[in-house]
Amino acid sequence: MWVIKLGGSVTHYESLMQWLKLVVRWGDGKVILVPGGGVYADAVREFQRMRAVLPEGHIDDGQAHALAIYAMDQMARSLVAMMPELTLVRNPFEIAERGWQHRGLVWLPSEMALGQAFATEHPLPQSWDITSDSLAAWLALQLDACQLLMVKSDERLKALNLRLTLPELQDMGIMDTGLTSFLNQARYRTWVMHQSHYTLCESGFDASQLARSGVLSM
């Protein structure tokens, strides 16, 4: 299983549709997209900031965390609206069922991330330190995925053969600080790719091809 985190800012680029087409073509029930919240999560942040300067009705980080996860749900539905060949999945049972149908999958995170039915040994802190990056890493742990691919729009990632560590990426603001605990437990390999490099996956999602191409990994 490949888990692909598609950064919310990627939705501003023409490459978005190319990534969706790749998941449709090569998904085969073995690739699941985790969307960032994008403009929907930005609206949550702005609403929290707006309420913070008023005398009452503040939104604490725990509440904002939940709202941001629902924002990811909205983005997931938006992606499937743009590419109906993809299918939405909420939990491991639906992931398995849709996998048998050989579909490209898009995760709606709220049921697993906020519900108690799927509580695991890997708890999710409720703060802005936990973004869709950490949720993708968390999902990859739950599914025992073999590969986690983070697709980002930050121009500093455009060059191949970069040699950056997770702490360096976190200091640069490219990856969230909550990732450390999840990746320390991971058995999967994590790749970090610029959104414009979708052509490296035109023949399928292949870890050996990414390695030969010089895609950043950890």
Short mmCIF file of C-alpha atoms in Angstrom, two decimals:
data_model
loop_
_atom_site.label_atom_id
_atom_site.label_comp_id
_atom_site.label_asym_id
_atom_site.label_seq_id
_atom_site.Cartn_x
_atom_site.Cartn_y
_atom_site.Cartn_z
CA MET A 1 0.00 0.00 0.00
CA TRP A 2 1.16 3.51 -0.91
CA VAL A 3 -0.13 6.45 1.11
CA ILE A 4 0.22 9.71 -0.81
CA LYS A 5 -0.16 12.99 1.05
CA LEU A 6 -1.19 15.66 -1.45
CA GLY A 7 -0.46 19.03 0.14
CA GLY A 8 -3.35 21.46 0.29
CA SER A 9 -1.31 24.09 -1.58
CA VAL A 10 -0.92 21.67 -4.51
CA THR A 11 -4.58 22.37 -5.32
CA HIS A 12 -3.46 25.77 -6.65
CA TYR A 13 -1.37 24.14 -9.42
CA GLU A 14 -2.19 22.54 -12.76
CA SER A 15 -0.29 19.46 -11.61
CA LEU A 16 -3.17 18.57 -9.26
CA MET A 17 -5.13 16.90 -12.06
CA GLN A 18 -2.03 15.00 -13.18
CA TRP A 19 -1.61 13.54 -9.69
CA LEU A 20 -5.27 12.55 -9.57
CA LYS A 21 -5.00 10.90 -12.99
CA LEU A 22 -1.95 8.93 -11.81
CA VAL A 23 -3.86 7.59 -8.82
CA VAL A 24 -6.78 6.63 -11.07
CA ARG A 25 -4.43 4.88 -13.51
CA TRP A 26 -2.15 3.10 -11.04
CA GLY A 27 -4.18 2.98 -7.82
CA ASP A 28 -5.62 -0.52 -8.24
CA GLY A 29 -6.84 -0.42 -4.63
CA LYS A 30 -3.26 -0.06 -3.40
CA VAL A 31 -2.85 3.72 -3.40
CA ILE A 32 -4.70 6.03 -1.01
CA LEU A 33 -4.60 9.82 -1.23
CA VAL A 34 -4.56 11.92 1.94
CA PRO A 35 -5.50 15.50 1.01
CA GLY A 36 -4.35 18.56 2.86
CA GLY A 37 -7.07 20.90 4.04
CA GLY A 38 -5.98 23.68 1.69
CA VAL A 39 -8.32 26.67 1.53
CA TYR A 40 -10.78 24.93 3.85
CA ALA A 41 -8.16 24.58 6.62
CA ASP A 42 -7.05 28.17 5.98
CA ALA A 43 -10.62 29.25 6.74
CA VAL A 44 -10.47 27.40 10.07
CA ARG A 45 -7.22 29.16 11.01
CA GLU A 46 -8.67 32.54 10.07
CA PHE A 47 -11.87 31.88 12.05
CA GLN A 48 -9.83 30.90 15.12
CA ARG A 49 -7.71 34.07 14.81
CA MET A 50 -10.81 36.22 14.36
CA ARG A 51 -12.47 34.83 17.49
CA ALA A 52 -9.25 35.13 19.53
CA VAL A 53 -9.41 38.96 19.58
CA LEU A 54 -13.03 39.02 20.78
CA PRO A 55 -13.99 38.91 24.47
CA GLU A 56 -15.72 35.51 24.30
CA GLY A 57 -16.45 32.64 21.94
CA HIS A 58 -12.80 31.62 21.50
CA ILE A 59 -11.90 28.45 19.55
CA ASP A 60 -9.22 26.43 21.36
CA ASP A 61 -6.61 24.36 19.53
CA GLY A 62 -8.41 21.08 20.23
CA GLN A 63 -11.59 22.38 18.60
CA ALA A 64 -9.62 23.90 15.73
CA HIS A 65 -7.85 20.56 15.22
CA ALA A 66 -11.20 18.83 14.76
CA LEU A 67 -12.43 21.54 12.39
CA ALA A 68 -9.23 21.23 10.34
CA ILE A 69 -9.77 17.48 9.99
CA TYR A 70 -13.29 18.16 8.72
CA ALA A 71 -11.63 20.60 6.29
CA MET A 72 -9.62 17.65 4.97
CA ASP A 73 -12.90 15.80 4.48
CA GLN A 74 -14.12 18.71 2.38
CA MET A 75 -10.97 18.64 0.27
CA ALA A 76 -11.27 14.88 -0.20
CA ARG A 77 -14.81 15.33 -1.49
CA SER A 78 -13.62 18.16 -3.75
CA LEU A 79 -10.95 15.93 -5.30
CA VAL A 80 -13.45 13.18 -6.03
CA ALA A 81 -15.85 15.76 -7.46
CA MET A 82 -13.06 16.77 -9.88
CA MET A 83 -12.09 13.16 -10.65
CA PRO A 84 -15.13 10.86 -10.17
CA GLU A 85 -13.10 7.77 -11.06
CA LEU A 86 -11.63 8.03 -7.56
CA THR A 87 -13.59 6.76 -4.57
CA LEU A 88 -13.90 7.99 -0.98
CA VAL A 89 -12.99 5.73 1.95
CA ARG A 90 -13.47 6.36 5.67
CA ASN A 91 -12.01 3.41 7.56
CA PRO A 92 -9.98 0.18 7.14
CA PHE A 93 -13.08 -1.81 6.19
CA GLU A 94 -13.96 0.53 3.32
CA ILE A 95 -10.31 0.69 2.27
CA ALA A 96 -10.24 -3.10 1.98
CA GLU A 97 -13.62 -3.24 0.18
CA ARG A 98 -12.78 -0.54 -2.35
CA GLY A 99 -9.37 -2.15 -2.78
CA TRP A 100 -11.08 -5.29 -4.08
CA GLN A 101 -12.76 -3.03 -6.65
CA HIS A 102 -9.31 -1.90 -7.85
CA ARG A 103 -10.11 1.79 -7.40
CA GLY A 104 -7.94 4.79 -6.61
CA LEU A 105 -8.78 5.78 -3.04
CA VAL A 106 -9.18 9.15 -1.27
CA TRP A 107 -9.33 9.17 2.53
CA LEU A 108 -11.98 11.01 4.54
CA PRO A 109 -10.06 11.26 7.84
CA SER A 110 -12.69 12.41 10.33
CA GLU A 111 -14.12 9.00 11.22
CA MET A 112 -10.77 7.41 12.06
CA ALA A 113 -8.99 10.49 13.39
CA LEU A 114 -11.82 11.82 15.58
CA GLY A 115 -13.88 8.72 16.36
CA GLN A 116 -13.25 6.21 19.13
CA ALA A 117 -14.06 3.10 17.11
CA PHE A 118 -10.59 3.06 15.57
CA ALA A 119 -8.53 4.07 18.61
CA THR A 120 -5.05 2.56 18.39
CA GLU A 121 -1.74 2.51 20.19
CA HIS A 122 -0.75 5.59 18.16
CA PRO A 123 -2.72 8.52 19.67
CA LEU A 124 -3.21 11.75 17.78
CA PRO A 125 -2.49 14.93 19.76
CA GLN A 126 -5.04 17.68 19.17
CA SER A 127 -3.08 20.76 18.14
CA TRP A 128 -1.85 22.65 15.07
CA ASP A 129 1.40 20.66 15.39
CA ILE A 130 -0.57 17.79 13.87
CA THR A 131 -1.36 18.66 10.27
CA SER A 132 -2.29 16.46 7.32
CA ASP A 133 1.41 15.45 7.15
CA SER A 134 1.13 13.70 10.50
CA LEU A 135 -2.29 12.29 9.66
CA ALA A 136 -0.86 10.71 6.51
CA ALA A 137 2.01 9.19 8.53
CA TRP A 138 -0.48 7.99 11.15
CA LEU A 139 -2.70 6.38 8.51
CA ALA A 140 0.33 4.67 6.96
CA LEU A 141 1.04 3.14 10.39
CA GLN A 142 -2.55 1.91 10.74
CA LEU A 143 -2.52 0.32 7.29
CA ASP A 144 1.00 -1.09 7.59
CA ALA A 145 1.79 0.71 4.33
CA CYS A 146 5.08 0.08 2.55
CA GLN A 147 5.59 3.63 1.21
CA LEU A 148 4.56 7.15 2.23
CA LEU A 149 4.89 9.86 -0.42
CA MET A 150 4.60 13.52 0.60
CA VAL A 151 3.81 15.78 -2.38
CA LYS A 152 4.64 19.41 -1.63
CA SER A 153 4.58 22.71 -3.52
CA ASP A 154 7.52 24.37 -1.72
CA GLU A 155 9.94 25.54 -4.41
CA ARG A 156 12.94 24.57 -2.27
CA LEU A 157 12.09 20.93 -3.06
CA LYS A 158 12.14 21.37 -6.82
CA ALA A 159 15.74 20.23 -7.17
CA LEU A 160 16.39 16.48 -7.12
CA ASN A 161 19.17 14.79 -5.14
CA LEU A 162 18.57 16.97 -2.08
CA ARG A 163 20.08 15.75 1.18
CA LEU A 164 17.81 17.03 3.93
CA THR A 165 16.82 15.41 7.21
CA LEU A 166 13.39 15.49 8.82
CA PRO A 167 14.51 18.04 11.48
CA GLU A 168 15.85 20.27 8.70
CA LEU A 169 12.57 20.02 6.78
CA GLN A 170 10.68 20.85 9.96
CA ASP A 171 12.91 23.85 10.66
CA MET A 172 12.25 25.04 7.10
CA GLY A 173 8.50 24.79 7.72
CA ILE A 174 8.07 22.19 4.97
CA MET A 175 7.00 19.34 7.28
CA ASP A 176 5.04 19.54 10.52
CA THR A 177 6.69 19.02 13.90
CA GLY A 178 4.28 16.25 14.88
CA LEU A 179 5.76 13.90 12.27
CA THR A 180 8.76 12.87 14.34
CA SER A 181 7.01 10.41 16.66
CA PHE A 182 5.16 8.71 13.80
CA LEU A 183 8.15 8.32 11.51
CA ASN A 184 10.21 6.99 14.42
CA GLN A 185 7.74 4.09 14.60
CA ALA A 186 7.42 3.59 10.86
CA ARG A 187 8.34 0.48 8.93
CA TYR A 188 7.52 2.25 5.67
CA ARG A 189 9.86 4.46 3.66
CA THR A 190 8.99 8.16 3.41
CA TRP A 191 9.54 10.16 0.22
CA VAL A 192 9.22 13.95 -0.21
CA MET A 193 8.56 15.18 -3.73
CA HIS A 194 7.84 18.52 -5.40
CA GLN A 195 4.42 18.69 -7.06
CA SER A 196 5.94 19.30 -10.49
CA HIS A 197 7.71 15.92 -10.46
CA TYR A 198 4.58 13.87 -11.18
CA THR A 199 6.21 12.64 -14.40
CA LEU A 200 8.45 10.41 -12.27
CA CYS A 201 5.33 8.35 -11.49
CA GLU A 202 3.94 8.12 -15.02
CA SER A 203 4.91 4.44 -15.21
CA GLY A 204 3.48 3.70 -11.77
CA PHE A 205 4.38 4.23 -8.14
CA ASP A 206 7.75 2.53 -7.93
CA ALA A 207 10.14 3.12 -5.02
CA SER A 208 13.17 1.98 -7.02
CA GLN A 209 12.34 4.50 -9.77
CA LEU A 210 12.07 7.30 -7.21
CA ALA A 211 15.41 6.31 -5.71
CA ARG A 212 17.12 6.30 -9.11
CA SER A 213 15.63 9.72 -9.86
CA GLY A 214 17.10 11.25 -6.71
CA VAL A 215 13.83 11.95 -4.89
CA LEU A 216 14.38 12.93 -1.26
CA SER A 217 13.71 10.06 1.14
CA MET A 218 14.11 9.23 4.81
#
